[in-house]
Short mmCIF file of C-alpha atoms in Angstrom, two decimals:
data_model
loop_
_atom_site.label_atom_id
_atom_site.label_comp_id
_atom_site.label_asym_id
_atom_site.label_seq_id
_atom_site.Cartn_x
_atom_site.Cartn_y
_atom_site.Cartn_z
CA LEU A 1 -29.12 -20.63 15.76
CA PRO A 2 -26.81 -23.26 14.32
CA GLU A 3 -25.36 -25.70 16.73
CA ARG A 4 -21.65 -25.23 17.46
CA ARG A 5 -19.29 -28.12 17.01
CA ALA A 6 -17.19 -29.19 19.92
CA LEU A 7 -13.65 -27.80 19.85
CA ARG A 8 -10.81 -30.31 19.67
CA HIS A 9 -7.95 -30.80 22.08
CA GLY A 10 -9.17 -28.37 24.65
CA ALA A 11 -9.14 -25.35 22.33
CA ARG A 12 -11.23 -22.38 23.34
CA PRO A 13 -13.20 -20.01 21.13
CA GLY A 14 -10.87 -17.38 19.57
CA ASP A 15 -7.79 -19.67 19.65
CA ARG A 16 -5.78 -19.95 16.43
CA VAL A 17 -6.41 -23.11 14.49
CA PRO A 18 -3.13 -24.60 13.23
CA LEU A 19 -2.84 -25.20 9.49
CA LYS A 20 -2.06 -28.67 8.37
CA ARG A 21 1.39 -28.98 6.85
CA ARG A 22 0.10 -29.64 3.32
CA HIS A 23 -2.22 -26.63 3.51
CA ALA A 24 0.67 -24.42 4.59
CA ILE A 25 2.84 -25.69 1.72
CA ALA A 26 0.03 -25.16 -0.80
CA LEU A 27 -0.55 -21.63 0.50
CA PHE A 28 3.17 -20.82 0.31
CA ALA A 29 3.39 -22.22 -3.25
CA ALA A 30 0.38 -20.17 -4.37
CA VAL A 31 1.83 -16.96 -2.92
CA ALA A 32 5.26 -17.66 -4.48
CA PHE A 33 3.68 -18.35 -7.89
CA ALA A 34 1.59 -15.16 -7.71
CA ALA A 35 4.67 -13.11 -6.79
CA ALA A 36 6.74 -14.61 -9.63
CA ALA A 37 3.95 -14.09 -12.17
CA GLY A 38 3.47 -10.51 -11.00
CA GLY A 39 7.18 -9.76 -11.26
CA ALA A 40 7.44 -11.26 -14.73
CA GLY A 41 4.35 -9.37 -15.86
CA TYR A 42 5.72 -6.11 -14.52
CA HIS A 43 9.04 -6.65 -16.31
CA LEU A 44 7.24 -7.38 -19.60
CA TRP A 45 5.05 -4.32 -19.13
CA LEU A 46 8.13 -2.14 -18.62
CA ALA A 47 9.81 -3.60 -21.70
CA GLY A 48 6.75 -3.09 -23.90
CA ASP A 49 4.83 -5.28 -26.31
CA SER A 50 6.96 -7.83 -28.13
CA GLY A 51 4.60 -7.76 -31.12
CA ASP A 52 6.06 -4.46 -32.33
CA ALA A 53 9.70 -5.57 -32.44
CA ARG A 54 10.19 -4.60 -36.08
CA ALA A 55 8.40 -1.24 -35.59
CA VAL A 56 10.67 -0.42 -32.64
CA ALA A 57 13.77 -1.15 -34.72
CA GLU A 58 12.46 0.91 -37.65
CA ARG A 59 11.66 3.83 -35.35
CA LEU A 60 15.22 3.76 -34.03
CA TYR A 61 16.72 3.39 -37.53
CA SER A 62 14.77 6.46 -38.68
CA THR A 63 16.30 8.59 -35.91
CA ARG A 64 19.02 11.18 -36.54
CA LEU A 65 20.78 12.65 -33.51
CA PRO A 66 23.88 14.80 -33.08
CA ASP A 67 27.09 13.21 -31.85
CA THR A 68 29.29 14.86 -29.23
CA ARG A 69 30.75 17.17 -31.92
CA GLY A 70 27.31 18.26 -33.14
CA ASN A 71 27.32 16.23 -36.37
CA SER A 72 23.98 14.62 -37.21
CA GLN A 73 24.23 10.82 -37.20
CA PRO A 74 21.51 8.49 -38.58
CA LEU A 75 21.12 5.20 -36.73
CA GLU A 76 20.35 3.77 -40.19
CA GLN A 77 24.11 3.69 -40.85
CA TRP A 78 24.39 0.66 -38.53
CA ARG A 79 21.62 -1.39 -40.19
CA GLY A 80 22.80 -4.95 -40.87
CA ARG A 81 24.89 -5.10 -37.70
CA VAL A 82 23.78 -6.38 -34.31
CA LEU A 83 22.95 -3.00 -32.83
CA VAL A 84 22.85 -2.36 -29.09
CA VAL A 85 21.17 0.99 -28.47
CA THR A 86 21.45 2.12 -24.89
CA PHE A 87 19.65 5.12 -23.44
CA TRP A 88 21.64 6.55 -20.54
CA ALA A 89 22.82 9.66 -18.69
CA THR A 90 26.05 10.69 -16.98
CA TRP A 91 24.23 11.21 -13.67
CA CYS A 92 22.62 7.73 -13.75
CA ALA A 93 24.41 5.41 -11.29
CA PRO A 94 23.28 2.12 -12.93
CA CYS A 95 24.40 3.52 -16.30
CA ARG A 96 27.85 4.20 -14.89
CA GLU A 97 28.03 0.60 -13.64
CA GLU A 98 27.11 -1.06 -16.94
CA ILE A 99 29.18 1.06 -19.36
CA PRO A 100 32.59 -0.58 -18.65
CA GLY A 101 31.03 -3.91 -19.66
CA PHE A 102 29.68 -2.34 -22.85
CA VAL A 103 33.17 -1.06 -23.68
CA ARG A 104 34.62 -4.57 -23.21
CA LEU A 105 31.88 -6.20 -25.33
CA GLN A 106 32.34 -3.63 -28.13
CA GLU A 107 36.06 -4.38 -28.14
CA ARG A 108 35.53 -8.15 -28.02
CA TYR A 109 32.76 -8.48 -30.64
CA GLY A 110 32.95 -5.31 -32.76
CA GLY A 111 34.90 -7.18 -35.45
CA ARG A 112 32.09 -9.77 -35.64
CA GLY A 113 29.38 -7.20 -36.34
CA LEU A 114 28.38 -5.90 -32.90
CA GLN A 115 27.80 -2.15 -32.66
CA PHE A 116 26.95 -0.26 -29.50
CA VAL A 117 25.41 3.21 -29.77
CA GLY A 118 24.71 5.27 -26.67
CA ILE A 119 21.91 7.83 -26.67
CA ALA A 120 22.63 10.22 -23.83
CA ILE A 121 19.78 12.08 -22.18
CA ASP A 122 22.30 14.71 -21.16
CA GLN A 123 24.40 17.71 -22.17
CA PRO A 124 27.15 17.35 -24.81
CA GLY A 125 29.97 18.65 -22.62
CA LYS A 126 29.17 16.25 -19.80
CA VAL A 127 28.92 13.34 -22.25
CA THR A 128 32.30 14.19 -23.81
CA ASP A 129 33.99 14.33 -20.40
CA PHE A 130 32.30 11.08 -19.36
CA ALA A 131 33.40 9.32 -22.57
CA ARG A 132 36.99 10.38 -22.00
CA GLU A 133 36.92 9.26 -18.35
CA PHE A 134 35.42 5.82 -19.15
CA GLY A 135 37.28 5.21 -22.43
CA ILE A 136 34.08 4.70 -24.40
CA ASN A 137 34.89 3.09 -27.75
CA TYR A 138 31.49 3.36 -29.44
CA PRO A 139 29.43 6.26 -30.83
CA LEU A 140 27.61 8.49 -28.37
CA LEU A 141 24.68 10.55 -29.58
CA ILE A 142 23.06 13.41 -27.71
CA GLY A 143 19.36 12.88 -27.24
CA GLY A 144 18.59 15.51 -24.66
CA MET A 145 15.25 15.64 -22.92
CA GLU A 146 13.32 15.55 -26.21
CA SER A 147 14.50 11.95 -26.66
CA LEU A 148 12.28 10.81 -23.81
CA ASP A 149 9.56 10.40 -26.45
CA LEU A 150 11.89 8.18 -28.51
CA LEU A 151 12.66 6.23 -25.33
CA ARG A 152 8.92 5.57 -24.82
CA GLN A 153 8.45 4.66 -28.50
CA ALA A 154 11.24 2.12 -28.06
CA GLY A 155 9.05 0.37 -25.50
CA ASN A 156 10.16 2.05 -22.27
CA ARG A 157 6.81 3.29 -20.96
CA GLN A 158 8.24 4.45 -17.65
CA ALA A 159 11.29 6.23 -19.15
CA VAL A 160 13.61 4.13 -16.97
CA LEU A 161 17.36 4.69 -17.36
CA PRO A 162 19.32 2.84 -18.42
CA TYR A 163 17.27 1.17 -21.14
CA THR A 164 18.80 -1.08 -23.78
CA VAL A 165 17.40 -2.27 -27.11
CA VAL A 166 19.21 -5.03 -29.03
CA ILE A 167 18.38 -5.10 -32.75
CA ASP A 168 19.36 -8.18 -34.76
CA ARG A 169 20.91 -8.12 -38.25
CA HIS A 170 17.45 -8.47 -39.82
CA GLY A 171 16.10 -5.25 -38.31
CA LYS A 172 14.05 -6.68 -35.47
CA ALA A 173 14.31 -5.69 -31.81
CA ALA A 174 15.52 -8.96 -30.30
CA THR A 175 15.25 -7.74 -26.71
CA ARG A 176 14.47 -4.64 -24.70
CA GLU A 177 15.90 -4.40 -21.21
CA PRO A 178 14.90 -1.79 -18.62
CA GLY A 179 17.51 -1.19 -15.93
CA ALA A 180 21.19 -2.01 -15.74
CA LEU A 181 22.55 -4.98 -17.69
CA LYS A 182 25.37 -7.11 -16.40
CA GLU A 183 28.07 -7.82 -18.96
CA ASN A 184 27.60 -11.60 -18.89
CA ARG A 185 23.81 -11.32 -19.39
CA LEU A 186 24.20 -8.97 -22.37
CA GLU A 187 26.90 -11.20 -23.84
CA LYS A 188 24.49 -14.15 -23.70
CA LEU A 189 21.85 -12.05 -25.46
CA VAL A 190 24.06 -10.79 -28.32
CA LYS A 191 26.38 -13.73 -29.00
CA PRO A 192 23.76 -15.88 -30.76
CA LEU A 193 22.87 -12.91 -32.98
CA LEU A 194 26.41 -12.44 -34.31
#
């Protein structure tokens, strides 16, 4: 049997051995780094692969959906503008929180080439009532449940709502954002593209 070393400072077998301060700091830093890397990786995974930015934009441009009056609208009609496509629903609490900011940004930057388009995973009547209540000043298209496939093709693997895709003037998805977007964050994303 190996010989046991003598315990320091009167410690007994089974007692906790205190970590040295630098070891504790190194351990904390390693755990913090791992958590940050994991969170960033998860966010990127939700948003999808950035290598297909042009394909995502083209897939959205090739889409035709009915508006709240039932008229088919091609997203292609907004090519050449900075296009913010947001997937949402009237029952989605984070969607309800972000929409007033979208209305303000559309009003503020619409004249400079910014165009919001909402794709509602919802029923036309509910969307019309919602638009009236919130004073929505941009086109709303009705995607219904069949648009969940389009949502996934746009990079949203988990079908999270809301989900926003910003397409630059050159037809490339500049960013894809799962979850609610604060007005100031979205403004920082779109302003350089205008």
